């Protein structure tokens, strides 16, 4: 399951990078992840009242949080895929369950 998700995110990321002339070098994967975590934090701050809502409704802010969480998930999977990491084994080791 995780391998399939990694491959799907990688294909989408490759298409995006090619369309926008981006180079996905080894640093890019961790730097993009860091950027997305920052955006997730901003979305959380807005939703939790710690940041300016910028005219966004609660529903919009909840959608923003979900969108940014999806970006973080995608970039974690991209980083793992680019570095040949076995996330399923790591989840089993660290979280003590086998992902389906």
PDB file of C-alpha atoms in Angstrom:
ATOM      1  CA  UNK A   1       0.000   0.000   0.000  1.00  0.00           C
ATOM      2  CA  UNK A   2       2.660   2.552   0.979  1.00  0.00           C
ATOM      3  CA  UNK A   3       4.788   1.587  -2.017  1.00  0.00           C
ATOM      4  CA  UNK A   4       1.852   2.204  -4.338  1.00  0.00           C
ATOM      5  CA  UNK A   5       1.173   5.576  -2.706  1.00  0.00           C
ATOM      6  CA  UNK A   6       4.849   6.539  -3.006  1.00  0.00           C
ATOM      7  CA  UNK A   7       4.840   5.687  -6.710  1.00  0.00           C
ATOM      8  CA  UNK A   8       1.608   7.618  -7.320  1.00  0.00           C
ATOM      9  CA  UNK A   9       2.894  10.713  -5.507  1.00  0.00           C
ATOM     10  CA  UNK A  10       6.214  10.420  -7.334  1.00  0.00           C
ATOM     11  CA  UNK A  11       4.494  10.300 -10.728  1.00  0.00           C
ATOM     12  CA  UNK A  12       2.365  13.344  -9.868  1.00  0.00           C
ATOM     13  CA  UNK A  13       5.400  15.212  -8.539  1.00  0.00           C
ATOM     14  CA  UNK A  14       7.446  14.405 -11.655  1.00  0.00           C
ATOM     15  CA  UNK A  15       4.669  15.731 -13.894  1.00  0.00           C
ATOM     16  CA  UNK A  16       4.428  18.913 -11.824  1.00  0.00           C
ATOM     17  CA  UNK A  17       8.206  19.407 -11.807  1.00  0.00           C
ATOM     18  CA  UNK A  18       8.442  18.904 -15.571  1.00  0.00           C
ATOM     19  CA  UNK A  19       5.551  21.290 -16.239  1.00  0.00           C
ATOM     20  CA  UNK A  20       7.142  24.002 -14.101  1.00  0.00           C
ATOM     21  CA  UNK A  21      10.817  23.439 -14.878  1.00  0.00           C
ATOM     22  CA  UNK A  22      11.739  22.301 -11.374  1.00  0.00           C
ATOM     23  CA  UNK A  23      14.713  20.121 -10.499  1.00  0.00           C
ATOM     24  CA  UNK A  24      13.996  17.526  -7.843  1.00  0.00           C
ATOM     25  CA  UNK A  25      17.510  17.051  -6.511  1.00  0.00           C
ATOM     26  CA  UNK A  26      18.185  15.295  -3.167  1.00  0.00           C
ATOM     27  CA  UNK A  27      17.889  18.535  -1.168  1.00  0.00           C
ATOM     28  CA  UNK A  28      14.611  19.473  -2.856  1.00  0.00           C
ATOM     29  CA  UNK A  29      12.748  16.594  -1.194  1.00  0.00           C
ATOM     30  CA  UNK A  30      13.574  17.607   2.377  1.00  0.00           C
ATOM     31  CA  UNK A  31      13.291  21.338   1.689  1.00  0.00           C
ATOM     32  CA  UNK A  32       9.824  20.930   0.144  1.00  0.00           C
ATOM     33  CA  UNK A  33       8.741  18.821   3.119  1.00  0.00           C
ATOM     34  CA  UNK A  34       9.911  21.567   5.458  1.00  0.00           C
ATOM     35  CA  UNK A  35       8.043  24.182   3.413  1.00  0.00           C
ATOM     36  CA  UNK A  36       4.838  22.142   3.544  1.00  0.00           C
ATOM     37  CA  UNK A  37       5.106  21.616   7.308  1.00  0.00           C
ATOM     38  CA  UNK A  38       5.313  25.409   7.612  1.00  0.00           C
ATOM     39  CA  UNK A  39       2.153  25.782   5.523  1.00  0.00           C
ATOM     40  CA  UNK A  40       0.405  23.159   7.669  1.00  0.00           C
ATOM     41  CA  UNK A  41       1.408  25.148  10.762  1.00  0.00           C
ATOM     42  CA  UNK A  42       0.017  28.356   9.229  1.00  0.00           C
ATOM     43  CA  UNK A  43      -3.279  26.625   8.437  1.00  0.00           C
ATOM     44  CA  UNK A  44      -3.480  25.261  11.989  1.00  0.00           C
ATOM     45  CA  UNK A  45      -2.695  28.685  13.462  1.00  0.00           C
ATOM     46  CA  UNK A  46      -5.503  30.281  11.442  1.00  0.00           C
ATOM     47  CA  UNK A  47      -8.011  27.580  12.362  1.00  0.00           C
ATOM     48  CA  UNK A  48      -7.088  27.605  16.062  1.00  0.00           C
ATOM     49  CA  UNK A  49      -7.274  31.401  16.362  1.00  0.00           C
ATOM     50  CA  UNK A  50      -3.516  31.900  16.645  1.00  0.00           C
ATOM     51  CA  UNK A  51      -3.277  33.506  13.222  1.00  0.00           C
ATOM     52  CA  UNK A  52      -5.291  35.940  11.148  1.00  0.00           C
ATOM     53  CA  UNK A  53      -8.172  34.217   9.356  1.00  0.00           C
ATOM     54  CA  UNK A  54      -7.692  36.474   6.294  1.00  0.00           C
ATOM     55  CA  UNK A  55     -11.438  36.452   5.647  1.00  0.00           C
ATOM     56  CA  UNK A  56     -11.601  32.639   5.506  1.00  0.00           C
ATOM     57  CA  UNK A  57     -14.606  30.813   6.948  1.00  0.00           C
ATOM     58  CA  UNK A  58     -14.131  27.989   9.444  1.00  0.00           C
ATOM     59  CA  UNK A  59     -15.033  25.525   6.692  1.00  0.00           C
ATOM     60  CA  UNK A  60     -12.424  27.058   4.377  1.00  0.00           C
ATOM     61  CA  UNK A  61      -9.800  26.914   7.109  1.00  0.00           C
ATOM     62  CA  UNK A  62     -10.626  23.260   7.827  1.00  0.00           C
ATOM     63  CA  UNK A  63     -10.278  22.487   4.109  1.00  0.00           C
ATOM     64  CA  UNK A  64      -6.963  24.382   4.054  1.00  0.00           C
ATOM     65  CA  UNK A  65      -5.718  22.295   6.994  1.00  0.00           C
ATOM     66  CA  UNK A  66      -6.719  19.074   5.223  1.00  0.00           C
ATOM     67  CA  UNK A  67      -5.052  20.243   1.995  1.00  0.00           C
ATOM     68  CA  UNK A  68      -1.813  21.087   3.794  1.00  0.00           C
ATOM     69  CA  UNK A  69      -1.873  17.773   5.687  1.00  0.00           C
ATOM     70  CA  UNK A  70      -2.200  16.038   2.300  1.00  0.00           C
ATOM     71  CA  UNK A  71       0.814  17.990   1.049  1.00  0.00           C
ATOM     72  CA  UNK A  72       2.868  16.949   4.089  1.00  0.00           C
ATOM     73  CA  UNK A  73       1.852  13.323   3.605  1.00  0.00           C
ATOM     74  CA  UNK A  74       2.781  13.512  -0.069  1.00  0.00           C
ATOM     75  CA  UNK A  75       6.166  15.048   0.602  1.00  0.00           C
ATOM     76  CA  UNK A  76       6.993  12.524   3.322  1.00  0.00           C
ATOM     77  CA  UNK A  77       6.225   9.777   0.818  1.00  0.00           C
ATOM     78  CA  UNK A  78       8.297  11.528  -1.867  1.00  0.00           C
ATOM     79  CA  UNK A  79      11.264  11.867   0.501  1.00  0.00           C
ATOM     80  CA  UNK A  80      10.993   8.197   1.446  1.00  0.00           C
ATOM     81  CA  UNK A  81      10.663   7.089  -2.177  1.00  0.00           C
ATOM     82  CA  UNK A  82      13.603   9.196  -3.351  1.00  0.00           C
ATOM     83  CA  UNK A  83      15.800   7.704  -0.638  1.00  0.00           C
ATOM     84  CA  UNK A  84      14.654   4.088  -0.946  1.00  0.00           C
ATOM     85  CA  UNK A  85      13.202   4.016   2.559  1.00  0.00           C
ATOM     86  CA  UNK A  86      11.021   1.104   3.614  1.00  0.00           C
ATOM     87  CA  UNK A  87       8.273   2.988   5.408  1.00  0.00           C
ATOM     88  CA  UNK A  88       6.164  -0.124   6.002  1.00  0.00           C
ATOM     89  CA  UNK A  89       9.022  -1.728   7.931  1.00  0.00           C
ATOM     90  CA  UNK A  90       9.653   1.511   9.802  1.00  0.00           C
ATOM     91  CA  UNK A  91       5.985   1.793  10.792  1.00  0.00           C
ATOM     92  CA  UNK A  92       6.034  -1.772  12.029  1.00  0.00           C
ATOM     93  CA  UNK A  93       9.227  -1.104  14.006  1.00  0.00           C
ATOM     94  CA  UNK A  94       8.207   2.265  15.443  1.00  0.00           C
ATOM     95  CA  UNK A  95       4.414   2.037  15.732  1.00  0.00           C
ATOM     96  CA  UNK A  96       4.178  -1.714  16.328  1.00  0.00           C
ATOM     97  CA  UNK A  97       1.631  -2.503  13.618  1.00  0.00           C
ATOM     98  CA  UNK A  98       1.822  -3.594  10.000  1.00  0.00           C
ATOM     99  CA  UNK A  99       0.293  -1.116   7.553  1.00  0.00           C
ATOM    100  CA  UNK A 100      -2.244  -2.746   5.238  1.00  0.00           C
TER     101      UNK A 100
END
